[in-house]
Tab-separated table of C-alpha atoms in Angstrom:
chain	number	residue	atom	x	y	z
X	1	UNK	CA	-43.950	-48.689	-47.653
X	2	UNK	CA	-42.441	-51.870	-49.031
X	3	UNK	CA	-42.683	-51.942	-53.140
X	4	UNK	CA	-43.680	-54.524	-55.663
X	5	UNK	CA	-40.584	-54.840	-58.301
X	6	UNK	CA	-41.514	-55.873	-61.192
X	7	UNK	CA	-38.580	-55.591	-64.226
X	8	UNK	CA	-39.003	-54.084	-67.508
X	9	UNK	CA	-35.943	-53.245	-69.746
X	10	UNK	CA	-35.772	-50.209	-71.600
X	11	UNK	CA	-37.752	-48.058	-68.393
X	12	UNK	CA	-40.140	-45.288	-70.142
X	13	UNK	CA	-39.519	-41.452	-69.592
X	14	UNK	CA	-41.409	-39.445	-66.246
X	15	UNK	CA	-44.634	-39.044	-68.197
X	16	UNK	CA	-44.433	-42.312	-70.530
X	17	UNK	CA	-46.964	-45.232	-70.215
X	18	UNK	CA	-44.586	-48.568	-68.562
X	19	UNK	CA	-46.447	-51.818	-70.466
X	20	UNK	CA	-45.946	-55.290	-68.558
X	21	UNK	CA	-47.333	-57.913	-70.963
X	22	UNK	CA	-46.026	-61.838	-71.602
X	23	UNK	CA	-44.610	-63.821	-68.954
X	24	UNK	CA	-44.064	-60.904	-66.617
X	25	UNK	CA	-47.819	-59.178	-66.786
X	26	UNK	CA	-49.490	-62.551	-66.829
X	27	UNK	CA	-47.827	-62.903	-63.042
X	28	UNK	CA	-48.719	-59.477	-62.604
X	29	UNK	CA	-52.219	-59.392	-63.298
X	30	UNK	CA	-53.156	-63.099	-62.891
X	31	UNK	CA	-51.025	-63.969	-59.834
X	32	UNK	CA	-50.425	-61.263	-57.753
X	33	UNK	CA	-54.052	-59.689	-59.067
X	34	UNK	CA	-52.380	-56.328	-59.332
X	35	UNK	CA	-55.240	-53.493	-60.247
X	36	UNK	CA	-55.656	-49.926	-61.150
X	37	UNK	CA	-54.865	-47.341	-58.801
X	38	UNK	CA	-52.144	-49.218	-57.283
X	39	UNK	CA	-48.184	-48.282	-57.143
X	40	UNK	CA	-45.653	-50.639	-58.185
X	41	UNK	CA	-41.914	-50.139	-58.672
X	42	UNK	CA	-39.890	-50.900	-62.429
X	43	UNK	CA	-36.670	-51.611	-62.627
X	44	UNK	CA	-34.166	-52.648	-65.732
X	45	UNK	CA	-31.995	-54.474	-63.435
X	46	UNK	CA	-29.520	-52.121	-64.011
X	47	UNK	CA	-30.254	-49.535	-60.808
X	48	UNK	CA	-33.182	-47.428	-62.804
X	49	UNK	CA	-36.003	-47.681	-61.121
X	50	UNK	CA	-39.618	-46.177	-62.240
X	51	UNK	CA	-41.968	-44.705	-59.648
X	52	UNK	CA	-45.424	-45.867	-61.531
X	53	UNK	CA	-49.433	-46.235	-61.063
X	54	UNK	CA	-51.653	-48.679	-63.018
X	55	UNK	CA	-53.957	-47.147	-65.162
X	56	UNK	CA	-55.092	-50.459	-66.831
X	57	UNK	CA	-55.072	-53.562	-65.710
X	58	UNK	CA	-55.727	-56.922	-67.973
X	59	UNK	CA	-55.720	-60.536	-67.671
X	60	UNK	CA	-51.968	-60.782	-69.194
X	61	UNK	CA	-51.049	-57.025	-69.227
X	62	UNK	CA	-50.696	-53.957	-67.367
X	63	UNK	CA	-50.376	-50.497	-68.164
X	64	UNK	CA	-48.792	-48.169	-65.760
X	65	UNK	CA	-48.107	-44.435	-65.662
X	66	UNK	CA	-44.291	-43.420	-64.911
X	67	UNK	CA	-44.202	-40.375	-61.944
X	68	UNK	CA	-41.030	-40.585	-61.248
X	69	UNK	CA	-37.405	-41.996	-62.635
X	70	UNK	CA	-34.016	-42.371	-60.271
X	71	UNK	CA	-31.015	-44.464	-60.030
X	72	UNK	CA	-29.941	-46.278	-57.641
X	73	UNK	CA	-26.258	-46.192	-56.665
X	74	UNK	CA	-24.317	-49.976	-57.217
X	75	UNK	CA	-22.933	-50.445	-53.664
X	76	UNK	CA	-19.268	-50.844	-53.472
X	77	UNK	CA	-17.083	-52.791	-53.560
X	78	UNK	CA	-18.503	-54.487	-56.219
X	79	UNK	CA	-18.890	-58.861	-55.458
X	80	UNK	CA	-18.623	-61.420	-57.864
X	81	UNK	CA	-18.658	-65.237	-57.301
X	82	UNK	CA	-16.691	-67.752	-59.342
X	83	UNK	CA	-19.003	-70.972	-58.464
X	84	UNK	CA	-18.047	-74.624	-58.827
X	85	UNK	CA	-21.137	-76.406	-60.550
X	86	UNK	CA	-22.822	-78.192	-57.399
X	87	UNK	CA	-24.605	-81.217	-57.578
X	88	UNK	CA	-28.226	-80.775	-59.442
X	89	UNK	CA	-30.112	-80.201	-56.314
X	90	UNK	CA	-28.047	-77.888	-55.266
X	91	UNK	CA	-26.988	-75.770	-58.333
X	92	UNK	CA	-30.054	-73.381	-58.409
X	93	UNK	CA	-29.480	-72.663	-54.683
X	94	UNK	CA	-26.139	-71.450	-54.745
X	95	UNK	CA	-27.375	-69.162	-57.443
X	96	UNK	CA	-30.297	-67.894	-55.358
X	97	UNK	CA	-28.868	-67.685	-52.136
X	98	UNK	CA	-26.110	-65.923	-53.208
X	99	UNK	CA	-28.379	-63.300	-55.483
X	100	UNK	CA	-30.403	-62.129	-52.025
X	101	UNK	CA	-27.335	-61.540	-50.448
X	102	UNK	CA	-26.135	-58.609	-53.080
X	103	UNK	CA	-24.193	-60.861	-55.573
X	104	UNK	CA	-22.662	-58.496	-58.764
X	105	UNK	CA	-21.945	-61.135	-60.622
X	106	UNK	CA	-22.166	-65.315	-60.906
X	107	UNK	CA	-19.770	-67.027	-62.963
X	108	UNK	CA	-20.219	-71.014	-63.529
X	109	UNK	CA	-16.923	-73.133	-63.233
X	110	UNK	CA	-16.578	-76.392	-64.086
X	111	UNK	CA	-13.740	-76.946	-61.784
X	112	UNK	CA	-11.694	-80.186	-61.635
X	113	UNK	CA	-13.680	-82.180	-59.108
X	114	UNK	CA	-16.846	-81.046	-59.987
X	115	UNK	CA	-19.590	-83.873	-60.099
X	116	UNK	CA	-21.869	-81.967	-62.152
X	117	UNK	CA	-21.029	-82.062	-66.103
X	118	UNK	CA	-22.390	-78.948	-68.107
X	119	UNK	CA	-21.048	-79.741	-71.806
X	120	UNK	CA	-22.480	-78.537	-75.396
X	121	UNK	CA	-25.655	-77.212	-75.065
X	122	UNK	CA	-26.363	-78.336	-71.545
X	123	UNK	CA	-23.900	-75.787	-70.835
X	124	UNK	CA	-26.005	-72.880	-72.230
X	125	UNK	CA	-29.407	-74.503	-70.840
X	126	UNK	CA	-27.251	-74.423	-67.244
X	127	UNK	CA	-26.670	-70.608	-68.017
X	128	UNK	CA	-30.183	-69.901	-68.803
X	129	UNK	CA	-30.988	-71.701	-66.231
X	130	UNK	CA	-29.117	-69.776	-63.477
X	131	UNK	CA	-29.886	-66.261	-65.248
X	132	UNK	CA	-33.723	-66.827	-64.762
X	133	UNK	CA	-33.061	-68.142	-61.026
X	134	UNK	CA	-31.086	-65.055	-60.657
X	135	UNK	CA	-34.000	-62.924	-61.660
X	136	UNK	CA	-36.368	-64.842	-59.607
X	137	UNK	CA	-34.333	-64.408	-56.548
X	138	UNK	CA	-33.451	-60.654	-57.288
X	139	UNK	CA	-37.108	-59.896	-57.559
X	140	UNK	CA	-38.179	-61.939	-54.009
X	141	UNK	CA	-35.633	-59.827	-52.350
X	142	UNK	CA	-36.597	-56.233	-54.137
X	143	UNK	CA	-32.964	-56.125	-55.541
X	144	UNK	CA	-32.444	-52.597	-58.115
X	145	UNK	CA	-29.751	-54.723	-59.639
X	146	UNK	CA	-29.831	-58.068	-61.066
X	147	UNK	CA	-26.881	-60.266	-61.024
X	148	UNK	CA	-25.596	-60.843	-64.532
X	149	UNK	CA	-24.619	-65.014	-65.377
X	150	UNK	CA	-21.588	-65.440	-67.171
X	151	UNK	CA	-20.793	-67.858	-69.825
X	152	UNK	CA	-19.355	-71.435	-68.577
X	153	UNK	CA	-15.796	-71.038	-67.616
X	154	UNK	CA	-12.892	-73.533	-67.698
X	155	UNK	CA	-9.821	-73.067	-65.442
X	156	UNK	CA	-7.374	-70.820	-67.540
X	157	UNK	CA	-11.046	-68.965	-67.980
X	158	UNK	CA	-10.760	-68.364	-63.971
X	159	UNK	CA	-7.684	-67.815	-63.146
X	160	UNK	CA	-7.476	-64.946	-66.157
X	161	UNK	CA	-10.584	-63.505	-64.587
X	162	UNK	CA	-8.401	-63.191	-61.373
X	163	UNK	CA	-5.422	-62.015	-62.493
X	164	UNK	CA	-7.434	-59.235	-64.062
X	165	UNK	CA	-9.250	-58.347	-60.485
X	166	UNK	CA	-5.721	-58.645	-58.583
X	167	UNK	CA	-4.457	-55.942	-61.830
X	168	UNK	CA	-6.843	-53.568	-60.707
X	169	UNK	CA	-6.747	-53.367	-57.315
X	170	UNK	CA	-9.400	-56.037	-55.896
X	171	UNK	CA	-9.380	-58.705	-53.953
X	172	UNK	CA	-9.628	-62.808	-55.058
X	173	UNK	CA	-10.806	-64.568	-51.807
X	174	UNK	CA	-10.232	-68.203	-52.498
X	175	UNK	CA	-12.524	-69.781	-49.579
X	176	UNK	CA	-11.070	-72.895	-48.649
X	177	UNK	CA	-11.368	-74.705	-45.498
X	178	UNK	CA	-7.878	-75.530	-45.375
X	179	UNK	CA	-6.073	-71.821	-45.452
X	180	UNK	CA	-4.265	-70.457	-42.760
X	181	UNK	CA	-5.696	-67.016	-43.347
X	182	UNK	CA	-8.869	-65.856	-42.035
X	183	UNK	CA	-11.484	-63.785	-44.505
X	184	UNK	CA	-12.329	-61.610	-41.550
X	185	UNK	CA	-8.250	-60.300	-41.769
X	186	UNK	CA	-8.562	-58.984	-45.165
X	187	UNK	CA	-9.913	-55.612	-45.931
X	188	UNK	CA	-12.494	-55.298	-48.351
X	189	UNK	CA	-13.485	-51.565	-47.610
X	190	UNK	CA	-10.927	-49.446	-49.712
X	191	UNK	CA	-10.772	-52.027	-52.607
X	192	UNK	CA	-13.021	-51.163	-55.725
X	193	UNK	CA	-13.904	-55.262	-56.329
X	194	UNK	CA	-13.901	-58.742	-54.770
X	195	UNK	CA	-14.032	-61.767	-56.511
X	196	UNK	CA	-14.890	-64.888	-54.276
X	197	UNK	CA	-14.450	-68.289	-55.455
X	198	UNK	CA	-16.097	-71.409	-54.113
X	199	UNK	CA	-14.930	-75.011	-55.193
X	200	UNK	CA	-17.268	-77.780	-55.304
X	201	UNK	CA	-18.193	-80.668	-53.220
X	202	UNK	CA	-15.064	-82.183	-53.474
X	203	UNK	CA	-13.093	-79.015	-53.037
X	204	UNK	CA	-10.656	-77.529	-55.120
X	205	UNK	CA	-7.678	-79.384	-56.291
X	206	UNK	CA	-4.087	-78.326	-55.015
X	207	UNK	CA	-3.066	-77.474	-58.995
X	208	UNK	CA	-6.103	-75.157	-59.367
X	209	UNK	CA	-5.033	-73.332	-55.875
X	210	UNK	CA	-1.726	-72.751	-56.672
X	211	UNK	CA	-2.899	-71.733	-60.287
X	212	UNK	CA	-5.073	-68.524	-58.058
X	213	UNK	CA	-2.436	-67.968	-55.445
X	214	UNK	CA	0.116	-67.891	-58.434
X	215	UNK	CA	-2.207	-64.878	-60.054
X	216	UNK	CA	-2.188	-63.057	-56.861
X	217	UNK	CA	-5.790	-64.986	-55.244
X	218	UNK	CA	-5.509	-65.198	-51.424
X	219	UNK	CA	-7.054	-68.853	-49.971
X	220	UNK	CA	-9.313	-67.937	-47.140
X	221	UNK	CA	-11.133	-69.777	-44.138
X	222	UNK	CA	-14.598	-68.653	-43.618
X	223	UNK	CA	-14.922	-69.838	-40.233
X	224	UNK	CA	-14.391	-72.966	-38.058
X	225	UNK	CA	-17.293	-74.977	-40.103
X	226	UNK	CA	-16.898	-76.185	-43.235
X	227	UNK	CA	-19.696	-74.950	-45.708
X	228	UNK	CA	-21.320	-76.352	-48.285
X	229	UNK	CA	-20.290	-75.242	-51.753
X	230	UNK	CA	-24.246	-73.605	-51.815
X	231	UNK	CA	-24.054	-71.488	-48.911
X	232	UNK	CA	-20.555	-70.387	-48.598
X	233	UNK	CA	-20.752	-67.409	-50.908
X	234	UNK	CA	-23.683	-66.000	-48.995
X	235	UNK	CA	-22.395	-66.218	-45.812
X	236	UNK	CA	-19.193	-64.932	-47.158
X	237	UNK	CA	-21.064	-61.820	-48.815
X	238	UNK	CA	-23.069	-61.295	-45.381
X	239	UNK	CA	-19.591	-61.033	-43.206
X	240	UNK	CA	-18.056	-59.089	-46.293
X	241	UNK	CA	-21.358	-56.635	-46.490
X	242	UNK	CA	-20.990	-56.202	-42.350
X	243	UNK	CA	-17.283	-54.703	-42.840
X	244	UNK	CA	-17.981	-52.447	-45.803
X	245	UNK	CA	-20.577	-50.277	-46.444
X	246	UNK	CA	-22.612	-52.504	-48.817
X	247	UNK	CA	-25.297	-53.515	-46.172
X	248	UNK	CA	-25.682	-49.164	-45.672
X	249	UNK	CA	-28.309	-49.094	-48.199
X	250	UNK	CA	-31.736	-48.906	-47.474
X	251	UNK	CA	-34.478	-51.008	-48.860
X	252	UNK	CA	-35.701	-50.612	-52.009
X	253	UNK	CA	-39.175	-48.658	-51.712
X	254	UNK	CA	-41.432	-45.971	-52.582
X	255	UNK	CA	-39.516	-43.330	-50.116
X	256	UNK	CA	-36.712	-44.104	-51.293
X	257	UNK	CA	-37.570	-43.292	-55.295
X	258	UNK	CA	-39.098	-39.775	-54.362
């Protein structure tokens, strides 16, 4: 039976009362017109989940009874995206497509060529702004695990962050349409993360290349189209959850809590 996931951050105890109120219970309640006797699914983001049954059900709130508590397993290897800012249009759908197709972790990068600016506080309002698309997306597609949104990052920001994945074992893919070597060749399965990063509309300059190659990144073609800076790190995380075991989970539901 397919679940409603709703999340709620610290999950009560097998035996606690689960309150959705503000934002989250108004949706609940109002919106989707969720009433007592029905099951819904918790989560914290974080993998725990909450097995739970309205008892009360308000115009803004809802009060559910927890039957059951489990945690659900991160899927490996572990996929974060370094992503160029896109253009305004097209910034909150990298960040959503990318979050249905199992992203770990976004990470904003305002790259060389990129057309969007994010500086002072429109870069924390950008943040937000992709954390609470994130969230949005993670709950459309039943996700255990919400993708965390890192602060804005500058070059020397990136190519620290891959030196650090190449230290400990992972992989960088650098996906650029111009590389020699094909993402299907590399093998993702035995590695504990990868780390993709996606330029932006005007691609990645040749400094900031050789900058990721020099930390150990590999460039990468996707495939014989080029892709827009929006969709290529969800079509790179569908080949990449084909070859590993990351697409071997099933859907989040009620079966699959008890």
């Amino acid at each position: 039976m397919a679940a409603t996931v709703f999340y709620l951050d610290p999950l009560p105890d097998v035996g606690g009362t689960a309150v959705l109120d503000g934002k989250e219970g108004r949706h609940a309640a109002t919106v989707r017109r969720i009433r007592v006797g029905e099951r819904i699914l918790l989560s914290d983001g974080r993998g725990g989940i909450a097995d739970t049954v309205v008892t009360s059900a308000m115009r803004d709130r809802l009060e559910m009874a927890v039957h059951a508590r489990s945690e659900v397993p991160r899927a490996t290897p572990t996929v974060g995206v370094v992503q160029a800012l896109p253009k305004a249009e097209r910034s909150e759908l990298a960040v959503e497509l990318a979050t249905e197709a199992g992203i770990d972790s976004i990470v904003p990068w305002q790259s060389s060529r990129c057309v969007a600016r994010w500086e002072g506080a429109k870069a924390d309002k950008g943040v937000a702004r992709w954390q609470a698309v994130a969230t949005a997306a993670a709950k459309q597609s039943r996700r255990p695990f919400v993708p965390e949104v890192a602060p804005l990052h500058t070059g020397g920001e990136v190519f620290a962050l891959a030196r650090g994945v190449v230290e400990r074992g992972g992989i960088v893919a650098v996906l650029h349409e111009a590389a020699s070597v094909a993402f299907s060749s590399l093998t993702f399965r035995d590695v504990p993360e990868v780390l993709l990063v996606v330029g932006p509309e005007g691609g990645l300059t040749e400094s900031e290349v050789t900058s990721l190659t020099d930390v150990g990144a590999t460039p990468v073609m996707l495939g014989p189209t080029v892709l827009r800076t929006s969709t290529a790190a969800a079509v790179a995380l569908g080949a990449l959850g084909v070859s590993t075991d990351r697409w071997a989970q099933a859907p989040l539901d009620f079966e699959s809590t008890t």
